[in-house]
Amino acid sequence: MAEPRLKAIERPSTYKKYADKWIAISPDENRIVGSGRTLSKAKTEAKKKGIKDPILARIPKHSGGYII
């Protein structure tokens, strides 16, 4: 049985490449269709690619855990 495909937001490479940025994700959650330092920039890039209502998310600078 094939392993399920990771959604764009679940991929470790997403956190490395888009750290401290906004990303726009396709409605099927499989592709990042825009990114930028501002929400507006990410949304504009997605709209240029024909995605009217992307899922928008902010990727934090640090995706590691914390020891308390």
Coordinates of N, CA and C in Angstrom, one line a residue:
M1 N 0.8 -1.2 0.0 CA 0.0 0.0 0.0 C 0.9 1.2 0.0
A2 N 0.6 2.2 -0.8 CA 1.4 3.4 -0.9 C 1.1 4.3 0.3
E3 N 2.2 5.0 0.7 CA 2.1 6.0 1.8 C 1.3 7.2 1.3
P4 N 0.5 7.8 2.2 CA -0.2 9.0 1.8 C 0.7 10.1 1.5
R5 N 0.3 11.0 0.6 CA 1.2 12.1 0.2 C 1.0 13.2 1.2
L6 N 2.2 13.8 1.6 CA 2.2 14.8 2.6 C 1.6 16.1 2.0
K7 N 0.8 16.8 2.8 CA 0.2 18.1 2.4 C 1.4 19.1 2.4
A8 N 1.2 20.1 1.7 CA 2.3 21.2 1.6 C 2.7 21.7 3.0
I9 N 1.8 21.9 3.9 CA 2.1 22.5 5.2 C 2.8 21.4 6.1
E10 N 2.7 20.2 5.7 CA 3.3 19.1 6.6 C 4.8 18.8 6.2
R11 N 5.2 19.3 5.1 CA 6.6 18.9 4.6 C 7.6 19.7 5.3
P12 N 8.7 19.0 5.8 CA 9.8 19.7 6.5 C 10.4 20.7 5.7
S13 N 10.5 20.5 4.4 CA 11.1 21.5 3.5 C 10.4 22.8 3.4
T14 N 9.1 22.7 3.7 CA 8.3 24.0 3.7 C 8.8 24.9 4.8
Y15 N 9.0 24.3 6.0 CA 9.4 25.1 7.1 C 10.8 25.7 6.9
K16 N 11.7 25.0 6.2 CA 13.0 25.5 6.0 C 13.0 26.6 4.9
K17 N 12.3 26.4 3.8 CA 12.3 27.3 2.7 C 11.5 28.6 3.0
Y18 N 10.4 28.4 3.8 CA 9.5 29.6 4.0 C 9.5 30.1 5.4
A19 N 10.5 29.8 6.1 CA 10.6 30.3 7.5 C 10.4 31.8 7.6
D20 N 9.5 32.3 8.5 CA 9.3 33.7 8.7 C 8.5 34.4 7.6
K21 N 7.8 33.6 6.8 CA 7.0 34.1 5.7 C 5.6 33.6 5.7
W22 N 4.7 34.3 5.0 CA 3.4 33.9 4.7 C 3.4 33.0 3.5
I23 N 2.6 31.9 3.5 CA 2.4 31.1 2.3 C 0.9 31.0 1.9
A24 N 0.7 30.8 0.6 CA -0.6 30.6 0.1 C -0.6 29.2 -0.4
I25 N -1.6 28.4 0.0 CA -1.7 27.0 -0.3 C -2.9 26.7 -1.2
S26 N -2.7 25.9 -2.2 CA -3.9 25.5 -3.0 C -5.0 24.9 -2.2
P27 N -6.3 25.0 -2.7 CA -7.4 24.5 -1.9 C -7.3 23.0 -1.7
D28 N -6.6 22.2 -2.5 CA -6.4 20.8 -2.3 C -5.3 20.5 -1.3
E29 N -4.6 21.6 -0.8 CA -3.5 21.5 0.2 C -2.3 20.8 -0.3
N30 N -2.1 20.6 -1.6 CA -0.9 19.9 -2.1 C 0.2 20.8 -2.6
R31 N -0.1 22.1 -2.9 CA 0.9 22.9 -3.5 C 1.0 24.3 -2.8
I32 N 2.1 24.8 -2.7 CA 2.3 26.2 -2.3 C 2.3 27.1 -3.5
V33 N 1.3 28.0 -3.6 CA 1.1 28.8 -4.8 C 1.5 30.2 -4.6
G34 N 2.0 30.6 -3.5 CA 2.5 32.0 -3.3 C 3.2 32.1 -1.9
S35 N 4.0 33.1 -1.8 CA 4.7 33.3 -0.6 C 5.2 34.7 -0.5
G36 N 5.5 35.2 0.7 CA 6.0 36.5 0.8 C 6.1 36.9 2.3
R37 N 6.8 38.1 2.5 CA 6.9 38.6 3.9 C 5.6 39.1 4.4
T38 N 4.6 39.4 3.5 CA 3.3 39.9 4.0 C 2.2 38.9 3.4
L39 N 1.1 39.0 4.1 CA 0.0 38.2 3.8 C -0.5 38.6 2.4
S40 N -0.5 39.9 2.1 CA -1.0 40.4 0.9 C -0.1 39.9 -0.3
K41 N 1.2 39.9 -0.1 CA 2.1 39.4 -1.2 C 1.8 37.9 -1.5
A42 N 1.6 37.1 -0.5 CA 1.4 35.7 -0.7 C 0.0 35.5 -1.5
K43 N -1.0 36.2 -1.1 CA -2.3 36.1 -1.7 C -2.3 36.6 -3.1
T44 N -1.5 37.7 -3.4 CA -1.4 38.2 -4.7 C -0.8 37.2 -5.7
E45 N 0.3 36.6 -5.2 CA 1.0 35.5 -6.0 C 0.0 34.4 -6.4
A46 N -0.8 34.0 -5.4 CA -1.7 32.9 -5.6 C -2.8 33.3 -6.7
K47 N -3.3 34.5 -6.5 CA -4.3 35.0 -7.5 C -3.7 35.1 -8.9
K48 N -2.5 35.4 -9.1 CA -1.8 35.5 -10.4 C -1.8 34.1 -11.0
K49 N -1.8 33.1 -10.2 CA -1.7 31.7 -10.6 C -3.2 31.1 -10.8
G50 N -4.2 31.9 -10.6 CA -5.6 31.5 -10.8 C -6.2 30.9 -9.6
I51 N -5.6 31.0 -8.4 CA -6.2 30.5 -7.2 C -6.9 31.6 -6.5
K52 N -8.2 31.6 -6.5 CA -9.0 32.7 -6.0 C -9.1 32.7 -4.5
D53 N -9.2 31.6 -3.9 CA -9.3 31.5 -2.4 C -8.3 30.6 -1.8
P54 N -7.0 31.0 -1.8 CA -6.0 30.1 -1.2 C -6.1 30.0 0.3
I55 N -5.5 28.9 0.8 CA -5.4 28.8 2.3 C -4.1 29.6 2.7
L56 N -4.2 30.5 3.6 CA -3.1 31.3 4.0 C -2.6 30.9 5.4
A57 N -1.3 30.8 5.5 CA -0.7 30.4 6.8 C 0.7 31.1 6.9
R58 N 1.0 31.3 8.2 CA 2.3 32.0 8.5 C 3.3 30.8 9.0
I59 N 4.4 30.8 8.4 CA 5.4 29.8 8.8 C 6.4 30.5 9.8
P60 N 6.5 29.9 11.0 CA 7.3 30.5 12.1 C 8.8 30.4 11.7
K61 N 9.6 31.3 12.4 CA 11.0 31.3 12.2 C 11.6 30.0 12.6
H62 N 11.1 29.5 13.7 CA 11.7 28.3 14.4 C 10.6 27.2 14.5
S63 N 10.9 26.0 13.9 CA 9.8 25.0 13.9 C 10.2 23.9 14.8
G64 N 11.3 24.0 15.6 CA 11.7 23.0 16.5 C 10.9 23.0 17.8
G65 N 11.1 22.1 18.6 CA 10.5 22.0 19.9 C 11.2 22.8 21.0
Y66 N 10.5 22.9 22.1 CA 11.1 23.7 23.2 C 11.2 22.7 24.4
I67 N 12.2 22.9 25.2 CA 12.4 22.1 26.4 C 12.0 23.0 27.6
I68 N 11.1 22.6 28.4 CA 10.7 23.4 29.5 C 11.1 22.8 30.8

